[in-house]
Short mmCIF file of C-alpha atoms in Angstrom, two decimals:
data_model
loop_
_atom_site.label_atom_id
_atom_site.label_comp_id
_atom_site.label_asym_id
_atom_site.label_seq_id
_atom_site.Cartn_x
_atom_site.Cartn_y
_atom_site.Cartn_z
CA MET A 1 29.85 5.44 -21.01
CA ALA A 2 30.91 3.92 -17.39
CA LEU A 3 30.03 0.03 -17.44
CA TYR A 4 27.29 0.86 -14.65
CA GLU A 5 25.56 3.00 -17.32
CA LYS A 6 25.31 0.28 -19.69
CA THR A 7 22.24 -2.11 -20.20
CA ALA A 8 22.46 -5.55 -19.09
CA SER A 9 22.17 -6.97 -22.59
CA GLU A 10 25.44 -4.73 -23.80
CA LEU A 11 27.19 -5.98 -20.51
CA SER A 12 26.41 -9.72 -21.52
CA GLU A 13 27.99 -9.18 -25.03
CA LEU A 14 31.31 -7.38 -23.60
CA LEU A 15 31.46 -10.13 -21.04
CA GLY A 16 31.07 -12.89 -23.88
CA LYS A 17 33.75 -11.22 -26.05
CA LYS A 18 35.97 -11.20 -23.04
CA GLU A 19 36.15 -7.16 -23.57
CA ILE A 20 35.39 -6.88 -19.64
CA SER A 21 35.68 -9.23 -16.79
CA ALA A 22 32.81 -10.01 -14.34
CA VAL A 23 35.34 -8.93 -11.49
CA GLU A 24 35.78 -5.68 -13.41
CA LEU A 25 31.97 -5.17 -13.99
CA ALA A 26 31.15 -5.90 -10.38
CA LYS A 27 33.85 -3.69 -8.94
CA ASP A 28 32.57 -0.66 -11.24
CA VAL A 29 29.13 -1.17 -10.07
CA PHE A 30 30.03 -1.49 -6.59
CA ALA A 31 31.89 1.75 -6.79
CA ARG A 32 28.95 3.67 -8.25
CA THR A 33 26.98 2.10 -5.35
CA LYS A 34 29.61 3.50 -2.68
CA ALA A 35 29.19 7.07 -4.76
CA VAL A 36 25.57 7.29 -4.53
CA GLU A 37 23.90 4.74 -1.84
CA ASP A 38 24.05 7.15 0.87
CA LYS A 39 21.74 9.47 -1.22
CA VAL A 40 19.30 6.67 -2.85
CA GLN A 41 19.37 4.31 0.00
CA GLY A 42 18.07 1.72 -2.48
CA TYR A 43 19.69 -1.27 -0.48
CA VAL A 44 19.14 -2.86 3.15
CA THR A 45 21.93 -5.07 2.34
CA VAL A 46 24.83 -4.99 0.16
CA ALA A 47 26.58 -8.28 -0.35
CA GLU A 48 29.98 -6.83 -1.99
CA GLU A 49 32.51 -9.77 -0.51
CA ALA A 50 30.20 -12.55 -1.73
CA ALA A 51 29.29 -10.84 -5.32
CA LEU A 52 33.03 -10.48 -6.03
CA ALA A 53 33.52 -14.24 -5.15
CA GLN A 54 30.65 -15.14 -7.66
CA ALA A 55 32.14 -12.80 -10.24
CA GLU A 56 35.60 -14.31 -9.85
CA ALA A 57 34.09 -17.83 -10.43
CA VAL A 58 32.11 -16.78 -13.56
CA ASP A 59 35.31 -15.43 -15.02
CA LYS A 60 37.19 -18.88 -14.23
CA LYS A 61 34.71 -20.65 -15.99
CA ARG A 62 34.75 -18.45 -18.93
CA ALA A 63 38.53 -18.77 -19.21
CA SER A 64 38.32 -22.37 -19.23
CA GLY A 65 36.14 -22.40 -22.24
CA GLU A 66 32.50 -23.09 -20.34
CA GLU A 67 29.63 -22.09 -22.16
CA LEU A 68 28.01 -19.72 -20.17
CA SER A 69 24.38 -17.72 -20.14
CA ALA A 70 23.65 -14.50 -21.04
CA LEU A 71 23.40 -13.62 -17.48
CA ALA A 72 26.76 -14.84 -16.31
CA GLY A 73 28.53 -12.24 -14.31
CA ILE A 74 25.72 -9.74 -14.51
CA PRO A 75 25.19 -8.11 -11.21
CA ILE A 76 21.27 -8.48 -9.91
CA ALA A 77 19.85 -6.80 -6.96
CA ILE A 78 17.23 -8.85 -5.12
CA LYS A 79 13.94 -7.23 -3.35
CA ASP A 80 14.39 -8.23 0.16
CA ASN A 81 11.39 -10.30 0.53
CA ILE A 82 13.23 -13.12 -1.74
CA CYS A 83 14.85 -15.55 0.26
CA THR A 84 18.63 -15.82 -0.12
CA LYS A 85 20.39 -18.61 1.95
CA GLY A 86 22.60 -17.06 4.68
CA THR A 87 21.81 -13.46 3.71
CA LEU A 88 19.76 -11.38 5.74
CA THR A 89 16.18 -11.38 4.28
CA THR A 90 14.27 -9.07 6.35
CA CYS A 91 11.05 -7.77 4.36
CA ALA A 92 12.24 -4.45 5.58
CA SER A 93 10.82 -5.01 9.03
CA LYS A 94 11.94 -5.20 12.52
CA MET A 95 9.84 -8.47 12.84
CA LEU A 96 12.50 -10.30 10.31
CA TYR A 97 15.59 -8.00 11.34
CA ASN A 98 17.77 -11.18 11.93
CA PHE A 99 16.31 -13.73 9.71
CA LYS A 100 18.92 -15.46 7.50
CA PRO A 101 17.22 -18.09 5.55
CA PRO A 102 18.33 -21.89 5.47
CA TYR A 103 17.37 -21.88 1.97
CA ASN A 104 17.24 -20.11 -1.56
CA ALA A 105 14.11 -19.14 -3.17
CA THR A 106 13.66 -21.11 -6.60
CA VAL A 107 14.38 -17.71 -8.47
CA ILE A 108 17.84 -17.45 -6.79
CA GLU A 109 18.56 -21.20 -7.22
CA LYS A 110 17.66 -20.37 -11.29
CA LEU A 111 19.90 -17.19 -11.15
CA THR A 112 22.91 -19.04 -9.37
CA ALA A 113 22.77 -21.85 -11.98
CA ALA A 114 22.82 -19.13 -14.52
CA ASP A 115 26.15 -17.52 -12.99
CA ALA A 116 24.41 -14.17 -11.95
CA VAL A 117 26.23 -12.34 -9.56
CA ILE A 118 23.80 -10.96 -6.89
CA THR A 119 24.79 -7.65 -5.36
CA GLY A 120 22.57 -7.49 -2.31
CA LYS A 121 19.07 -6.85 -1.07
CA ALA A 122 16.79 -4.16 -2.31
CA ASN A 123 15.00 -1.93 -0.03
CA MET A 124 11.05 -2.09 0.00
CA ASP A 125 7.76 -1.08 1.63
CA GLU A 126 7.54 -3.54 4.92
CA PHE A 127 6.31 -6.76 3.63
CA ALA A 128 5.61 -5.24 0.45
CA MET A 129 2.66 -3.24 2.08
CA GLY A 130 2.90 0.13 0.12
CA SER A 131 3.69 2.34 -2.79
CA SER A 132 6.05 4.79 -1.88
CA CYS A 133 9.03 2.52 -0.17
CA GLU A 134 8.77 4.86 2.60
CA ASN A 135 7.00 2.33 5.18
CA SER A 136 10.43 0.55 5.62
CA ALA A 137 11.77 -0.16 9.10
CA ALA A 138 15.32 0.38 7.49
CA HIS A 139 15.25 3.71 5.94
CA PRO A 140 13.01 5.49 3.04
CA THR A 141 14.49 5.11 -0.52
CA HIS A 142 14.90 7.86 -2.44
CA ASN A 143 14.07 8.48 -6.35
CA PRO A 144 17.61 8.93 -8.06
CA HIS A 145 16.12 11.51 -10.71
CA ASN A 146 15.03 13.62 -7.82
CA LEU A 147 16.08 12.90 -4.30
CA ASP A 148 13.09 14.83 -3.05
CA ARG A 149 10.44 12.58 -4.45
CA VAL A 150 9.59 8.87 -3.93
CA PRO A 151 10.71 5.98 -6.09
CA GLY A 152 7.22 4.14 -5.75
CA GLY A 153 6.78 0.89 -4.02
CA SER A 154 6.53 -1.47 -2.73
CA SER A 155 9.86 -2.44 -4.96
CA GLY A 156 11.10 1.01 -4.78
CA GLY A 157 14.69 -0.08 -3.97
CA SER A 158 14.71 -2.41 -6.63
CA ALA A 159 13.66 0.16 -9.38
CA ALA A 160 15.80 2.62 -7.54
CA VAL A 161 19.15 0.78 -7.66
CA VAL A 162 18.65 0.01 -11.48
CA ALA A 163 17.78 3.58 -12.06
CA ALA A 164 20.99 4.73 -10.29
CA GLY A 165 23.28 2.14 -11.91
CA GLU A 166 23.95 0.48 -8.66
CA ALA A 167 22.74 -2.64 -10.68
CA PRO A 168 22.05 -3.27 -14.12
CA LEU A 169 18.98 -5.68 -13.30
CA ALA A 170 16.82 -6.08 -10.32
CA LEU A 171 14.21 -8.68 -8.99
CA GLY A 172 11.19 -7.36 -7.55
CA SER A 173 7.74 -8.68 -6.70
CA ASP A 174 4.36 -7.22 -7.80
CA THR A 175 0.82 -8.07 -5.45
CA GLY A 176 -1.05 -4.90 -6.91
CA GLY A 177 1.36 -2.82 -8.92
CA SER A 178 4.54 -3.24 -7.16
CA ILE A 179 7.04 -3.48 -9.79
CA ARG A 180 4.83 -1.97 -12.52
CA GLN A 181 4.57 1.46 -10.51
CA PRO A 182 8.02 1.98 -9.23
CA ALA A 183 9.54 1.03 -12.71
CA SER A 184 6.98 3.90 -14.07
CA PHE A 185 8.19 6.54 -11.20
CA CYS A 186 12.31 5.56 -11.87
CA GLY A 187 12.16 5.68 -15.50
CA VAL A 188 13.05 1.87 -16.00
CA VAL A 189 11.42 -1.28 -17.46
CA GLY A 190 9.43 -3.42 -14.91
CA LEU A 191 6.83 -6.23 -15.56
CA LYS A 192 4.73 -8.43 -13.76
CA PRO A 193 4.37 -11.66 -15.25
CA THR A 194 1.55 -13.60 -15.70
CA TYR A 195 0.64 -15.42 -12.25
CA GLY A 196 2.42 -18.89 -12.39
CA ALA A 197 5.03 -18.29 -14.92
CA VAL A 198 7.25 -17.74 -11.81
CA SER A 199 7.93 -19.71 -8.99
CA ARG A 200 6.69 -18.15 -5.66
CA TYR A 201 8.86 -20.55 -3.47
CA GLY A 202 10.85 -18.59 -1.27
CA LEU A 203 8.88 -15.25 -1.79
CA ILE A 204 7.98 -14.11 1.58
CA ALA A 205 4.15 -14.03 1.24
CA PHE A 206 1.85 -11.06 1.42
CA ALA A 207 -1.05 -12.24 -0.72
CA SER A 208 -0.26 -15.67 -2.17
CA SER A 209 -3.09 -15.52 -4.81
CA LEU A 210 -1.56 -12.12 -6.29
CA ASP A 211 2.23 -11.96 -5.48
CA GLN A 212 4.52 -12.60 -8.33
CA ILE A 213 8.01 -11.97 -8.85
CA GLY A 214 9.19 -10.12 -11.99
CA PRO A 215 12.20 -8.16 -13.36
CA PHE A 216 13.32 -4.68 -13.58
CA GLY A 217 15.87 -3.61 -16.13
CA ARG A 218 17.13 -0.55 -18.20
CA SER A 219 15.54 -2.01 -21.54
CA ILE A 220 12.84 -4.25 -22.56
CA GLU A 221 15.68 -6.70 -23.57
CA ASP A 222 17.07 -6.76 -20.28
CA ALA A 223 13.64 -7.48 -18.55
CA ALA A 224 13.05 -10.27 -21.12
CA MET A 225 16.57 -11.70 -20.42
CA LEU A 226 16.08 -11.61 -16.89
CA LEU A 227 12.55 -13.06 -17.21
CA ASP A 228 13.62 -15.73 -19.31
CA ALA A 229 16.22 -17.13 -16.58
CA VAL A 230 13.26 -17.14 -13.86
CA THR A 231 10.15 -18.65 -15.59
CA GLY A 232 9.29 -22.02 -15.51
CA HIS A 233 7.46 -24.89 -13.62
CA ASP A 234 8.34 -25.74 -10.28
CA PRO A 235 6.67 -29.02 -9.49
CA LEU A 236 8.77 -29.44 -6.03
CA HIS A 237 7.70 -26.31 -4.50
CA ASP A 238 4.98 -24.49 -6.09
CA SER A 239 2.05 -26.17 -7.39
CA THR A 240 0.59 -22.67 -8.57
CA SER A 241 3.55 -22.70 -11.21
CA VAL A 242 2.85 -23.31 -14.77
CA LYS A 243 4.36 -25.91 -17.19
CA THR A 244 4.35 -23.75 -20.28
CA PRO A 245 3.86 -19.94 -19.49
CA PHE A 246 4.92 -18.89 -23.35
CA GLU A 247 6.60 -20.44 -26.25
CA GLY A 248 10.44 -20.13 -26.55
CA SER A 249 12.52 -17.42 -25.40
CA LEU A 250 11.05 -13.78 -24.75
CA ARG A 251 14.43 -12.16 -25.61
CA ALA A 252 14.60 -14.10 -28.97
CA ASN A 253 10.88 -13.06 -29.87
CA LEU A 254 11.12 -9.58 -29.00
CA ASN A 255 11.20 -8.54 -32.47
CA ALA A 256 8.47 -11.35 -33.57
CA ASP A 257 5.86 -10.25 -36.12
CA VAL A 258 2.81 -8.68 -34.52
CA LYS A 259 0.50 -8.71 -37.79
CA GLY A 260 -3.00 -9.98 -36.58
CA LEU A 261 -2.09 -9.35 -32.99
CA LYS A 262 -5.54 -7.99 -31.22
CA ILE A 263 -5.03 -5.27 -28.50
CA GLY A 264 -7.60 -4.08 -26.64
CA LEU A 265 -7.74 -0.61 -24.74
CA PRO A 266 -10.14 -0.52 -22.12
CA LYS A 267 -12.20 2.44 -22.11
CA GLU A 268 -12.64 2.80 -18.47
CA TYR A 269 -8.52 3.30 -18.26
CA PHE A 270 -8.93 6.51 -20.14
CA GLY A 271 -11.55 8.37 -18.05
CA GLU A 272 -11.09 10.69 -15.01
CA GLY A 273 -7.62 10.93 -13.44
CA ILE A 274 -5.33 9.86 -16.30
CA SER A 275 -2.86 12.51 -17.37
CA ASP A 276 -2.50 14.03 -21.06
CA ALA A 277 1.06 12.74 -21.51
CA VAL A 278 -0.07 9.15 -20.42
CA ARG A 279 -2.77 9.23 -22.85
CA LYS A 280 -0.59 10.61 -25.25
CA ASN A 281 1.92 8.10 -24.91
CA VAL A 282 -0.35 5.04 -24.97
CA MET A 283 -2.02 6.13 -27.81
CA ALA A 284 1.00 6.80 -29.74
CA ALA A 285 2.25 3.08 -28.88
CA ALA A 286 -1.35 1.93 -30.25
CA GLU A 287 -0.54 3.72 -33.35
CA ALA A 288 2.86 2.27 -33.69
CA TYR A 289 1.01 -1.24 -33.43
CA LYS A 290 -1.42 -0.53 -35.86
CA ALA A 291 1.36 0.39 -38.16
CA LEU A 292 3.11 -2.87 -37.68
CA GLY A 293 -0.16 -4.81 -38.69
CA ALA A 294 -1.90 -5.30 -35.33
CA GLU A 295 -5.45 -4.78 -34.62
CA VAL A 296 -6.31 -2.27 -32.11
CA PHE A 297 -9.64 -1.54 -30.77
CA GLU A 298 -11.93 -0.21 -27.87
CA ILE A 299 -12.86 -2.70 -25.18
CA SER A 300 -14.99 -2.28 -21.98
CA LEU A 301 -14.10 -3.80 -18.58
CA PRO A 302 -17.01 -2.67 -16.66
CA LEU A 303 -16.19 -4.17 -13.29
CA VAL A 304 -12.97 -2.35 -13.46
CA GLU A 305 -14.36 0.35 -10.95
CA TYR A 306 -14.91 -2.53 -8.23
CA ALA A 307 -10.91 -3.31 -8.74
CA LEU A 308 -9.42 -1.53 -5.97
CA PRO A 309 -11.72 -2.20 -3.16
CA ILE A 310 -11.65 -5.89 -4.19
CA TYR A 311 -7.80 -5.42 -3.92
CA TYR A 312 -7.96 -4.57 -0.67
CA ILE A 313 -10.44 -6.78 0.81
CA LEU A 314 -8.90 -9.84 -0.71
CA SER A 315 -4.85 -9.09 -0.27
CA SER A 316 -5.46 -7.99 3.40
CA ALA A 317 -7.49 -11.06 3.89
CA GLU A 318 -4.42 -13.20 2.77
CA ALA A 319 -1.85 -11.01 4.59
CA SER A 320 -3.85 -11.35 7.65
CA SER A 321 -3.52 -15.27 7.41
CA ASN A 322 -0.12 -15.24 5.84
CA LEU A 323 1.34 -12.85 8.66
CA ALA A 324 -0.02 -15.07 11.89
CA ARG A 325 3.05 -17.16 11.52
CA PHE A 326 5.23 -14.09 12.84
CA ASP A 327 4.41 -14.37 16.36
CA GLY A 328 7.80 -14.13 18.39
CA VAL A 329 8.09 -17.67 19.00
CA LYS A 330 9.80 -19.36 15.82
CA TYR A 331 12.10 -16.77 14.55
CA GLY A 332 12.50 -13.15 14.17
CA TYR A 333 11.64 -10.61 16.55
CA ARG A 334 10.64 -11.24 19.97
CA THR A 335 9.78 -8.79 22.73
CA PRO A 336 11.88 -8.53 25.63
CA ASN A 337 9.05 -7.63 27.82
CA ALA A 338 6.64 -10.57 27.74
CA GLY A 339 7.52 -12.34 31.26
CA ASP A 340 5.91 -15.69 31.17
CA ASP A 341 2.60 -14.73 29.51
CA ILE A 342 2.06 -16.28 26.10
CA THR A 343 -0.71 -14.01 25.14
CA GLU A 344 1.34 -10.82 25.89
CA LEU A 345 4.59 -12.69 24.16
CA TYR A 346 2.27 -13.00 21.07
CA THR A 347 0.67 -9.23 21.31
CA LYS A 348 3.87 -7.38 22.19
CA SER A 349 5.94 -9.02 19.42
CA ARG A 350 3.57 -8.35 16.71
CA SER A 351 2.80 -4.67 18.29
CA GLU A 352 6.30 -3.93 18.30
CA GLY A 353 7.59 -5.93 15.22
CA PHE A 354 5.18 -4.94 12.77
CA GLY A 355 5.18 -1.23 11.15
CA ALA A 356 1.51 0.75 11.41
CA GLU A 357 0.88 0.01 7.64
CA VAL A 358 1.30 -3.83 8.11
CA GLN A 359 -0.75 -3.55 11.14
CA ARG A 360 -3.42 -1.41 9.58
CA ARG A 361 -3.64 -4.43 6.68
CA ILE A 362 -3.60 -7.49 9.25
CA MET A 363 -6.85 -5.70 11.07
CA LEU A 364 -8.75 -5.03 7.71
CA GLY A 365 -7.90 -8.52 6.77
CA THR A 366 -8.80 -10.18 10.24
CA TYR A 367 -12.15 -7.80 10.09
CA VAL A 368 -13.33 -9.06 6.66
CA LEU A 369 -12.58 -12.80 7.71
CA SER A 370 -14.40 -12.43 11.00
CA SER A 371 -17.57 -14.21 11.59
CA GLY A 372 -20.55 -12.08 10.64
CA TYR A 373 -18.46 -10.04 8.03
CA TYR A 374 -17.04 -12.74 6.04
CA ASP A 375 -19.93 -13.11 3.80
CA ALA A 376 -20.69 -9.40 3.26
CA TYR A 377 -16.96 -8.73 2.59
CA TYR A 378 -14.33 -11.34 1.75
CA LYS A 379 -16.82 -13.88 0.00
CA LYS A 380 -18.53 -11.00 -2.14
CA ALA A 381 -15.03 -9.67 -3.01
CA ARG A 382 -13.66 -13.38 -4.20
#
C-alpha cells in the first residue's frame, strides 16, 4: 500500500517509529497530487515548496529527540476560506483573487504548533455558498470516485483531496452541511463540531452564528486526531469559543463505554425522501449501539420542517452583513471601470467580483433585513 493510501493515524505511527520521514511522506503525497489533480481539481493553491520545508523541519526536530505531537509531519489541506499568512486565501472568489492574509487563523496557529504540514488551499463553493463545489471562480471540483459526479459542498475540495489521496487530512467549514454532505458524497469521515468548540478567528465569515471549522479524514480516528488539535477556548480572538467543549482527548476516548448513553432517533428524519440504503445503515448503527448497552429510542423534533427556510433566512441575512466589507476599496478585487464615482466603484466591484450564487444570497439577506420585512422574515426566523 502506498503512503498516500494510509490513514493519518497509521502514518503518525510510522513517523513516530522513524520507519518513514516527513519529507518522504510529503513527496509521496505531492506525487499523488501531480498524478490526479488535473482530473479531481481539488485545490485552488498547492503549496509544495513550503510544505516540504515544513516537513524537513519536522524531521530535524524528530532526529534531535524532541517530543512531537501525533500530527507532526502529517500533510493537511486547508479550505480556502481559512486564513493562512502569506498564502493566497481566495474563498474561491474573484473578489479575493489576490488576497494574502497578514495573519493566520487560530486553527492554523494550532496546526503549526503541532508541526503539521500544510499542503495547500482546497477548492470550495464561493464564500462557502453552495453544495456541489461547482460555484467556484477557480474551477469545479470532481468526485474522485466518479469524475462525472460532484463531490458535494461547500467544502468539496477538502473532501475530494482526502478521498483522492492528495492529503490524508483536511480542514473544512460547515454552515449548513458543508462538511457533512461532501464527506458523505466522497466516502470519507467529516464532522461539524459543536458551535464554539473551534475558534472561528481567521475563518472568512459567511454566517457567523452558524459557521464552524471541522475535520475530514479517512477514519473516525483520523477525524478525532485532527479535531483534538484545533479545539479549545480562544479568549483573545473569539468570544464565542467555549472553555470546555469536552473532557479529555477525543481520540483517546473513541473506545469508551457507551453503556447508558441515550440516543434519540427523530422520527421526522425517517419520512419522505430518505433512501432505503441510508435508513438501513442508520438502523444497523442503532442496533450496534443497543448491543453495546446504549439506550436507543424514537423522539420527535416537530419544528424540523421549518429548519431549511429558517436557515436560508438567517444565513443569508448574516451573509448580507458580513460580505458588505468587500467593496472594492480595502482589499481584493476593484473594478477598473468606475472612474471617479464611489457608488459606481462599489456597484461594479461587487457585481463583477461576486458570482451569481453569492449575489443571490446577498440580495435575499438584504431583503429580509430591510424595513417592512425585518419583522415578517428575519425576526420571525430568529
